[in-house]
Amino acid sequence: MKKIILAYSGGLDTSVAIRWFKDRGYDVVACLVDVGQKADFAKAKAKAKKIGASRIYVADAKEEFVEDFIFPALKANAVYESKYFLATALSRPLIAKKLAEVAKKEKAKYVAHGCTGKGNDQVRIEVSLGALAPGLSVIAPLREWELTSRNAEMRYAKAHNIPVEATRKSPYSLDENLWGVSIECGVLENPAAEPPKNAYQITKDPQQAPAKPAYIRVGFEKGVPKTINGKAYKPVDLILQLQKIGAAHGVGRSDMLENRLVGIKSREVYEAPAASILHTAHKELEALVLDRELFHFKEMVALKYSELIYYGLWYSQLKVSLDSFIDSTQKKVTGEVRLKLYKGSCTVVGRKSKFSLYKEALATYSEKDTFDHKAAEGFIKIWGLPYRK
Ligand code: ARG
């Protein structure tokens, strides 16, 4: 029997896919990757078994997700089109990696995923698989099956005795992990309409957030966040903790009209409290310790790095090379940033580092000033020379 490893989430699409593959003569092995989504894994596992998967792998990939995917993106300041912290996009190469690992273990030649034919995720998963395990053949049932609507899938599920949870029925399409939630479809497809309150899944409505701001300090070592208010946290716990504080203050929402890789524009709403806090803090610390030219050049690299993640090029030489550049810039990104979280905003109110390049004696307008004001004259003369000619 042909064996296929299916990236399984427990949701409708991939549950239906188990049966669909079985009907086509495949031995289906389900692979559920835990990247921090809120899901009942035991229930999902039982469901896959009931539908007919011969084996189910549940991979706890949270730590790997944070250390090998989220932190490199953070060090790079990678934010797609200035608004999207790439939560979904970062998880895809990791899911592909897990699929390839299970395929190797199971000696399977086929892998499958539940991505649609017009999204970015199919590209990210397949390009990643191509780089990691070029011998595998990928099948994307949603691109080929006759079940072209949610209703058609529901009917198929009913007809084949596949359990469908009515409780998790949401008018939106959600993708969730440790780094954030992506929300699309339903009324959000009208880009002129404000997202309804129920679109947001994890953050408090800023209007309803506490009237008293929360102050927090985030400590970094070589560009990697390590502490909150002076207390050390393990990577996953640090993110969960910031998610909690940020969400309570309505931090990290964004309403975006984005350019998809497949050529269309789409409207998506994001919630990423921890990502929002960490990106704000990290960039601020860089502002303190990196010299001007490096800081500016790194902004260009950030743009490229965000595209690379969005476009599914995680397993590329470009990524490896940019990482070595970025890591070389992080040697002095050690210190602490103080932030104020207040009704949806996250603002920096203080920063310090033993590697600070800020010199009060040079910056001050008081009598302690040591800046050579006279020298500015010559500097301006030469700097402005081309424009006087
Ligand atoms: N637009 C985002 C991306 O391409 C998220 C895609 C998944 N969104 C969702 N609501 N299922 O990375």
GROMACS .gro file of C-alpha atoms and ligand atoms in nm:
model
  401
    1MET     CA    1   0.000   0.000   0.000
    2LYS     CA    2   0.118   0.352  -0.076
    3LYS     CA    3   0.197   0.528   0.247
    4ILE     CA    4   0.127   0.899   0.285
    5ILE     CA    5   0.220   1.134   0.569
    6LEU     CA    6  -0.053   1.391   0.616
    7ALA     CA    7   0.002   1.721   0.798
    8TYR     CA    8  -0.302   1.694   1.021
    9SER     CA    9  -0.455   1.964   1.239
   10GLY     CA   10  -0.770   1.802   1.369
   11GLY     CA   11  -0.982   2.048   1.172
   12LEU     CA   12  -1.235   1.976   0.902
   13ASP     CA   13  -1.008   1.985   0.593
   14THR     CA   14  -0.745   1.744   0.712
   15SER     CA   15  -0.996   1.515   0.886
   16VAL     CA   16  -1.182   1.478   0.559
   17ALA     CA   17  -0.847   1.428   0.385
   18ILE     CA   18  -0.771   1.118   0.592
   19ARG     CA   19  -1.080   0.947   0.457
   20TRP     CA   20  -1.031   1.082   0.107
   21PHE     CA   21  -0.681   0.931   0.087
   22LYS     CA   22  -0.797   0.603   0.233
   23ASP     CA   23  -1.062   0.582  -0.037
   24ARG     CA   24  -0.786   0.624  -0.292
   25GLY     CA   25  -0.588   0.335  -0.153
   26TYR     CA   26  -0.338   0.511   0.070
   27ASP     CA   27  -0.218   0.408   0.411
   28VAL     CA   28  -0.253   0.738   0.598
   29VAL     CA   29  -0.013   0.841   0.874
   30ALA     CA   30  -0.125   1.164   1.042
   31CYS     CA   31   0.134   1.409   1.167
   32LEU     CA   32   0.018   1.674   1.412
   33VAL     CA   33   0.276   1.940   1.485
   34ASP     CA   34   0.237   2.130   1.810
   35VAL     CA   35   0.363   2.484   1.750
   36GLY     CA   36   0.164   2.623   2.040
   37GLN     CA   37  -0.185   2.627   1.892
   38LYS     CA   38  -0.466   2.584   2.140
   39ALA     CA   39  -0.592   2.240   2.052
   40ASP     CA   40  -0.699   1.923   2.224
   41PHE     CA   41  -0.429   1.692   2.092
   42ALA     CA   42  -0.565   1.378   2.258
   43LYS     CA   43  -0.903   1.442   2.100
   44ALA     CA   44  -0.752   1.514   1.760
   45LYS     CA   45  -0.551   1.196   1.785
   46ALA     CA   46  -0.857   0.988   1.870
   47LYS     CA   47  -1.044   1.148   1.584
   48ALA     CA   48  -0.773   1.066   1.329
   49LYS     CA   49  -0.771   0.710   1.450
   50LYS     CA   50  -1.149   0.686   1.419
   51ILE     CA   51  -1.145   0.823   1.064
   52GLY     CA   52  -0.888   0.566   0.968
   53ALA     CA   53  -0.530   0.690   1.009
   54SER     CA   54  -0.305   0.390   1.069
   55ARG     CA   55  -0.071   0.588   1.288
   56ILE     CA   56  -0.064   0.935   1.443
   57TYR     CA   57   0.244   1.131   1.538
   58VAL     CA   58   0.211   1.430   1.769
   59ALA     CA   59   0.531   1.631   1.756
   60ASP     CA   60   0.588   1.887   2.029
   61ALA     CA   61   0.787   2.138   1.828
   62LYS     CA   62   0.734   2.443   2.048
   63GLU     CA   63   1.089   2.478   2.171
   64GLU     CA   64   1.235   2.424   1.827
   65PHE     CA   65   0.987   2.673   1.686
   66VAL     CA   66   1.099   2.943   1.926
   67GLU     CA   67   1.472   2.879   1.915
   68ASP     CA   68   1.524   2.799   1.548
   69PHE     CA   69   1.250   2.999   1.380
   70ILE     CA   70   1.108   3.276   1.598
   71PHE     CA   71   1.433   3.402   1.750
   72PRO     CA   72   1.623   3.424   1.419
   73ALA     CA   73   1.330   3.623   1.276
   74LEU     CA   74   1.333   3.848   1.581
   75LYS     CA   75   1.708   3.909   1.559
   76ALA     CA   76   1.652   4.003   1.196
   77ASN     CA   77   1.360   4.237   1.287
   78ALA     CA   78   1.162   4.055   1.020
   79VAL     CA   79   0.815   4.205   0.981
   80TYR     CA   80   0.637   4.159   0.649
   81GLU     CA   81   0.510   4.483   0.495
   82SER     CA   82   0.562   4.655   0.832
   83LYS     CA   83   0.262   4.485   0.992
   84TYR     CA   84   0.283   4.107   0.996
   85PHE     CA   85   0.513   3.930   1.243
   86LEU     CA   86   0.498   3.617   1.027
   87ALA     CA   87   0.356   3.373   1.282
   88THR     CA   88   0.195   3.148   1.023
   89ALA     CA   89   0.477   3.184   0.771
   90LEU     CA   90   0.742   3.085   1.027
   91SER     CA   91   0.562   2.768   1.130
   92ARG     CA   92   0.541   2.623   0.778
   93PRO     CA   93   0.908   2.532   0.723
   94LEU     CA   94   0.904   2.366   1.065
   95ILE     CA   95   0.593   2.164   0.981
   96ALA     CA   96   0.762   2.062   0.655
   97LYS     CA   97   1.067   1.953   0.853
   98LYS     CA   98   0.853   1.735   1.081
   99LEU     CA   99   0.675   1.584   0.780
  100ALA     CA  100   1.007   1.497   0.620
  101GLU     CA  101   1.130   1.340   0.945
  102VAL     CA  102   0.819   1.125   0.981
  103ALA     CA  103   0.829   1.028   0.613
  104LYS     CA  104   1.187   0.911   0.657
  105LYS     CA  105   1.102   0.713   0.968
  106GLU     CA  106   0.796   0.558   0.805
  107LYS     CA  107   0.972   0.504   0.473
  108ALA     CA  108   0.690   0.687   0.300
  109LYS     CA  109   0.721   0.838  -0.047
  110TYR     CA  110   0.419   1.066  -0.025
  111VAL     CA  111   0.330   1.361   0.192
  112ALA     CA  112   0.014   1.571   0.197
  113HIS     CA  113  -0.109   1.897   0.345
  114GLY     CA  114  -0.442   2.074   0.376
  115CYS     CA  115  -0.344   2.408   0.223
  116THR     CA  116  -0.559   2.565  -0.046
  117GLY     CA  117  -0.447   2.643  -0.396
  118LYS     CA  118  -0.446   3.020  -0.359
  119GLY     CA  119  -0.253   3.071  -0.038
  120ASN     CA  120   0.109   3.116   0.057
  121ASP     CA  121   0.124   2.813   0.282
  122GLN     CA  122   0.118   2.553   0.005
  123VAL     CA  123   0.423   2.726  -0.141
  124ARG     CA  124   0.607   2.740   0.191
  125ILE     CA  125   0.543   2.375   0.275
  126GLU     CA  126   0.625   2.241  -0.069
  127VAL     CA  127   0.932   2.455  -0.131
  128SER     CA  128   1.060   2.355   0.214
  129LEU     CA  129   0.993   1.987   0.148
  130GLY     CA  130   1.164   2.018  -0.187
  131ALA     CA  131   1.476   2.150  -0.017
  132LEU     CA  132   1.475   1.902   0.270
  133ALA     CA  133   1.358   1.585   0.097
  134PRO     CA  134   1.343   1.630  -0.278
  135GLY     CA  135   1.250   1.265  -0.330
  136LEU     CA  136   0.907   1.302  -0.170
  137SER     CA  137   0.594   1.355  -0.378
  138VAL     CA  138   0.348   1.606  -0.240
  139ILE     CA  139  -0.027   1.579  -0.281
  140ALA     CA  140  -0.251   1.872  -0.194
  141PRO     CA  141  -0.608   1.736  -0.182
  142LEU     CA  142  -0.764   2.081  -0.149
  143ARG     CA  143  -0.621   2.169  -0.490
  144GLU     CA  144  -0.775   1.869  -0.656
  145TRP     CA  145  -1.078   1.739  -0.480
  146GLU     CA  146  -1.438   1.802  -0.569
  147LEU     CA  147  -1.515   1.939  -0.223
  148THR     CA  148  -1.487   2.302  -0.323
  149SER     CA  149  -1.674   2.458  -0.033
  150ARG     CA  150  -1.697   2.416   0.338
  151ASN     CA  151  -2.053   2.291   0.300
  152ALA     CA  152  -1.942   2.024   0.055
  153GLU     CA  153  -1.679   1.910   0.305
  154MET     CA  154  -1.940   1.903   0.582
  155ARG     CA  155  -2.169   1.687   0.369
  156TYR     CA  156  -1.879   1.454   0.291
  157ALA     CA  157  -1.794   1.435   0.660
  158LYS     CA  158  -2.155   1.352   0.750
  159ALA     CA  159  -2.179   1.088   0.480
  160HIS     CA  160  -1.858   0.923   0.600
  161ASN     CA  161  -1.922   0.946   0.970
  162ILE     CA  162  -1.642   1.194   1.031
  163PRO     CA  163  -1.700   1.386   1.353
  164VAL     CA  164  -1.740   1.760   1.301
  165GLU     CA  165  -1.732   1.985   1.605
  166ALA     CA  166  -2.011   2.235   1.589
  167THR     CA  167  -1.863   2.421   1.884
  168ARG     CA  168  -1.552   2.539   1.703
  169LYS     CA  169  -1.757   2.678   1.421
  170SER     CA  170  -1.616   3.020   1.354
  171PRO     CA  171  -1.703   3.248   1.065
  172TYR     CA  172  -1.329   3.298   1.020
  173SER     CA  173  -1.035   3.093   0.903
  174LEU     CA  174  -0.785   3.085   1.187
  175ASP     CA  175  -0.425   2.984   1.212
  176GLU     CA  176  -0.269   2.995   1.553
  177ASN     CA  177   0.065   2.929   1.713
  178LEU     CA  178   0.293   3.060   1.988
  179TRP     CA  179   0.390   3.368   1.787
  180GLY     CA  180   0.039   3.481   1.702
  181VAL     CA  181  -0.299   3.429   1.541
  182SER     CA  182  -0.392   3.491   1.176
  183ILE     CA  183  -0.757   3.557   1.102
  184GLU     CA  184  -0.924   3.580   0.763
  185CYS     CA  185  -1.243   3.511   0.563
  186GLY     CA  186  -1.604   3.597   0.647
  187VAL     CA  187  -1.677   3.968   0.674
  188LEU     CA  188  -1.304   4.041   0.675
  189GLU     CA  189  -1.309   3.981   0.300
  190ASN     CA  190  -1.451   4.331   0.264
  191PRO     CA  191  -1.140   4.541   0.318
  192ALA     CA  192  -1.349   4.854   0.378
  193ALA     CA  193  -1.526   4.705   0.679
  194GLU     CA  194  -1.384   4.730   1.030
  195PRO     CA  195  -1.310   4.388   1.183
  196PRO     CA  196  -1.596   4.293   1.416
  197LYS     CA  197  -1.509   4.245   1.782
  198ASN     CA  198  -1.544   3.867   1.754
  199ALA     CA  199  -1.271   3.849   1.491
  200TYR     CA  200  -1.008   3.889   1.761
  201GLN     CA  201  -0.928   3.567   1.941
  202ILE     CA  202  -0.672   3.634   2.210
  203THR     CA  203  -0.635   4.005   2.275
  204LYS     CA  204  -0.851   4.223   2.493
  205ASP     CA  205  -1.036   4.499   2.313
  206PRO     CA  206  -0.810   4.802   2.376
  207GLN     CA  207  -1.116   5.006   2.478
  208GLN     CA  208  -1.185   4.753   2.750
  209ALA     CA  209  -0.823   4.714   2.857
  210PRO     CA  210  -0.713   4.835   3.202
  211ALA     CA  211  -0.701   5.211   3.249
  212LYS     CA  212  -0.374   5.164   3.433
  213PRO     CA  213  -0.074   5.089   3.211
  214ALA     CA  214   0.156   4.796   3.275
  215TYR     CA  215   0.530   4.859   3.278
  216ILE     CA  216   0.759   4.573   3.188
  217ARG     CA  217   1.130   4.529   3.136
  218VAL     CA  218   1.258   4.284   2.876
  219GLY     CA  219   1.621   4.177   2.895
  220PHE     CA  220   1.822   4.052   2.596
  221GLU     CA  221   2.153   3.871   2.557
  222LYS     CA  222   2.311   3.885   2.213
  223GLY     CA  223   1.975   3.968   2.058
  224VAL     CA  224   1.785   3.688   2.231
  225PRO     CA  225   1.524   3.774   2.495
  226LYS     CA  226   1.603   3.614   2.828
  227THR     CA  227   1.429   3.798   3.111
  228ILE     CA  228   1.107   3.977   3.201
  229ASN     CA  229   1.134   4.221   3.489
  230GLY     CA  230   1.472   4.074   3.574
  231LYS     CA  231   1.343   3.718   3.602
  232ALA     CA  232   1.487   3.455   3.366
  233TYR     CA  233   1.248   3.253   3.151
  234LYS     CA  234   1.291   2.957   2.921
  235PRO     CA  235   1.222   3.057   2.558
  236VAL     CA  236   0.871   2.912   2.529
  237ASP     CA  237   0.769   3.039   2.873
  238LEU     CA  238   0.900   3.386   2.798
  239ILE     CA  239   0.679   3.411   2.495
  240LEU     CA  240   0.375   3.272   2.677
  241GLN     CA  241   0.427   3.521   2.957
  242LEU     CA  242   0.454   3.819   2.723
  243GLN     CA  243   0.154   3.689   2.528
  244LYS     CA  244  -0.048   3.698   2.847
  245ILE     CA  245   0.055   4.047   2.959
  246GLY     CA  246   0.031   4.191   2.609
  247ALA     CA  247  -0.307   4.033   2.534
  248ALA     CA  248  -0.453   4.168   2.859
  249HIS     CA  249  -0.364   4.521   2.741
  250GLY     CA  250  -0.488   4.471   2.384
  251VAL     CA  251  -0.137   4.488   2.241
  252GLY     CA  252  -0.039   4.340   1.904
  253ARG     CA  253  -0.346   4.370   1.685
  254SER     CA  254  -0.311   4.459   1.322
  255ASP     CA  255  -0.552   4.491   1.035
  256MET     CA  256  -0.370   4.441   0.711
  257LEU     CA  257  -0.413   4.438   0.340
  258GLU     CA  258  -0.123   4.228   0.220
  259ASN     CA  259   0.045   4.123  -0.100
  260ARG     CA  260   0.041   3.746  -0.129
  261LEU     CA  261   0.314   3.556  -0.304
  262VAL     CA  262   0.060   3.408  -0.545
  263GLY     CA  263  -0.019   3.752  -0.678
  264ILE     CA  264  -0.340   3.850  -0.507
  265LYS     CA  265  -0.402   4.104  -0.236
  266SER     CA  266  -0.577   3.973   0.070
  267ARG     CA  267  -0.712   4.116   0.391
  268GLU     CA  268  -0.604   3.957   0.713
  269VAL     CA  269  -0.620   4.048   1.078
  270TYR     CA  270  -0.339   3.949   1.313
  271GLU     CA  271  -0.289   3.925   1.684
  272ALA     CA  272   0.065   3.891   1.807
  273PRO     CA  273   0.114   4.048   2.150
  274ALA     CA  274   0.445   3.880   2.237
  275ALA     CA  275   0.586   3.941   1.891
  276SER     CA  276   0.483   4.304   1.905
  277ILE     CA  277   0.649   4.358   2.244
  278LEU     CA  278   0.966   4.170   2.154
  279HIS     CA  279   1.013   4.335   1.815
  280THR     CA  280   0.963   4.680   1.966
  281ALA     CA  281   1.210   4.607   2.245
  282HIS     CA  282   1.469   4.436   2.027
  283LYS     CA  283   1.483   4.711   1.769
  284GLU     CA  284   1.512   4.973   2.043
  285LEU     CA  285   1.808   4.795   2.197
  286GLU     CA  286   1.975   4.785   1.858
  287ALA     CA  287   1.916   5.159   1.827
  288LEU     CA  288   2.118   5.199   2.145
  289VAL     CA  289   2.412   4.970   2.068
  290LEU     CA  290   2.456   4.955   1.689
  291ASP     CA  291   2.633   5.233   1.504
  292ARG     CA  292   2.434   5.430   1.251
  293GLU     CA  293   2.557   5.262   0.932
  294LEU     CA  294   2.508   4.912   1.068
  295PHE     CA  295   2.164   4.998   1.204
  296HIS     CA  296   2.055   5.138   0.867
  297PHE     CA  297   2.202   4.854   0.666
  298LYS     CA  298   2.032   4.606   0.894
  299GLU     CA  299   1.697   4.766   0.813
  300MET     CA  300   1.747   4.666   0.450
  301VAL     CA  301   1.840   4.317   0.555
  302ALA     CA  302   1.525   4.301   0.769
  303LEU     CA  303   1.314   4.377   0.466
  304LYS     CA  304   1.480   4.099   0.266
  305TYR     CA  305   1.459   3.856   0.556
  306SER     CA  306   1.087   3.920   0.600
  307GLU     CA  307   1.030   3.850   0.232
  308LEU     CA  308   1.236   3.535   0.248
  309ILE     CA  309   1.017   3.403   0.531
  310TYR     CA  310   0.695   3.510   0.363
  311TYR     CA  311   0.800   3.360   0.030
  312GLY     CA  312   0.883   3.019   0.177
  313LEU     CA  313   1.260   3.041   0.126
  314TRP     CA  314   1.360   2.938   0.478
  315TYR     CA  315   1.582   2.653   0.360
  316SER     CA  316   1.787   2.863   0.123
  317GLN     CA  317   2.150   2.966   0.112
  318LEU     CA  318   2.031   3.327   0.130
  319LYS     CA  319   1.883   3.257   0.473
  320VAL     CA  320   2.201   3.085   0.593
  321SER     CA  321   2.416   3.374   0.472
  322LEU     CA  322   2.191   3.644   0.613
  323ASP     CA  323   2.186   3.461   0.948
  324SER     CA  324   2.561   3.474   0.973
  325PHE     CA  325   2.552   3.847   0.903
  326ILE     CA  326   2.269   3.902   1.151
  327ASP     CA  327   2.438   3.698   1.422
  328SER     CA  328   2.752   3.905   1.380
  329THR     CA  329   2.544   4.217   1.447
  330GLN     CA  330   2.395   4.079   1.767
  331LYS     CA  331   2.713   4.044   1.974
  332LYS     CA  332   2.638   4.362   2.166
  333VAL     CA  333   2.262   4.349   2.162
  334THR     CA  334   2.258   4.285   2.534
  335GLY     CA  335   2.066   4.499   2.777
  336GLU     CA  336   1.721   4.590   2.892
  337VAL     CA  337   1.428   4.779   2.745
  338ARG     CA  338   1.144   4.917   2.949
  339LEU     CA  339   0.801   4.929   2.789
  340LYS     CA  340   0.461   5.065   2.869
  341LEU     CA  341   0.157   4.864   2.764
  342TYR     CA  342  -0.155   5.071   2.758
  343LYS     CA  343  -0.487   5.017   2.578
  344GLY     CA  344  -0.344   4.851   2.272
  345SER     CA  345  -0.018   5.042   2.253
  346CYS     CA  346   0.329   4.922   2.336
  347THR     CA  347   0.575   5.206   2.373
  348VAL     CA  348   0.935   5.217   2.477
  349VAL     CA  349   0.998   5.430   2.784
  350GLY     CA  350   1.358   5.338   2.861
  351ARG     CA  351   1.661   5.143   2.744
  352LYS     CA  352   2.003   5.055   2.881
  353SER     CA  353   2.302   4.842   2.793
  354LYS     CA  354   2.662   4.805   2.898
  355PHE     CA  355   2.739   4.841   2.526
  356SER     CA  356   2.542   5.163   2.487
  357LEU     CA  357   2.685   5.402   2.229
  358TYR     CA  358   2.485   5.688   2.375
  359LYS     CA  359   2.718   5.933   2.546
  360GLU     CA  360   2.545   6.190   2.757
  361ALA     CA  361   2.851   6.415   2.753
  362LEU     CA  362   2.817   6.436   2.374
  363ALA     CA  363   2.438   6.458   2.358
  364THR     CA  364   2.369   6.702   2.638
  365TYR     CA  365   2.271   7.065   2.593
  366SER     CA  366   2.384   7.145   2.945
  367GLU     CA  367   2.718   7.288   3.060
  368LYS     CA  368   2.856   6.931   3.077
  369ASP     CA  369   2.869   6.925   2.697
  370THR     CA  370   3.198   6.796   2.547
  371PHE     CA  371   3.092   6.799   2.179
  372ASP     CA  372   3.330   6.998   1.958
  373HIS     CA  373   3.092   7.260   1.815
  374LYS     CA  374   3.368   7.430   1.618
  375ALA     CA  375   3.447   7.107   1.429
  376ALA     CA  376   3.095   7.107   1.287
  377GLU     CA  377   3.188   7.401   1.067
  378GLY     CA  378   3.450   7.210   0.871
  379PHE     CA  379   3.232   6.904   0.854
  380ILE     CA  380   2.946   7.100   0.696
  381LYS     CA  381   3.183   7.269   0.454
  382ILE     CA  382   3.305   6.941   0.311
  383TRP     CA  383   2.970   6.761   0.334
  384GLY     CA  384   2.794   7.040   0.149
  385LEU     CA  385   3.069   7.093  -0.108
  386PRO     CA  386   2.896   6.905  -0.393
  387TYR     CA  387   2.584   7.120  -0.354
  388ARG     CA  388   2.766   7.449  -0.355
  389LYS     CA  389   2.938   7.371  -0.680
  390ARG     N1  390  -0.165   3.556   0.531
  390ARG     C1  391  -0.085   3.485   0.626
  390ARG     C2  392   0.034   3.423   0.556
  390ARG     O1  393   0.032   3.404   0.439
  390ARG     C3  394  -0.162   3.384   0.706
  390ARG     C4  395  -0.220   3.270   0.629
  390ARG     C5  396  -0.309   3.175   0.709
  390ARG     N2  397  -0.422   3.245   0.763
  390ARG     C6  398  -0.534   3.189   0.810
  390ARG     N3  399  -0.622   3.268   0.863
  390ARG     N4  400  -0.559   3.062   0.798
  390ARG     O2  401   0.131   3.393   0.621
   0.00000   0.00000   0.00000
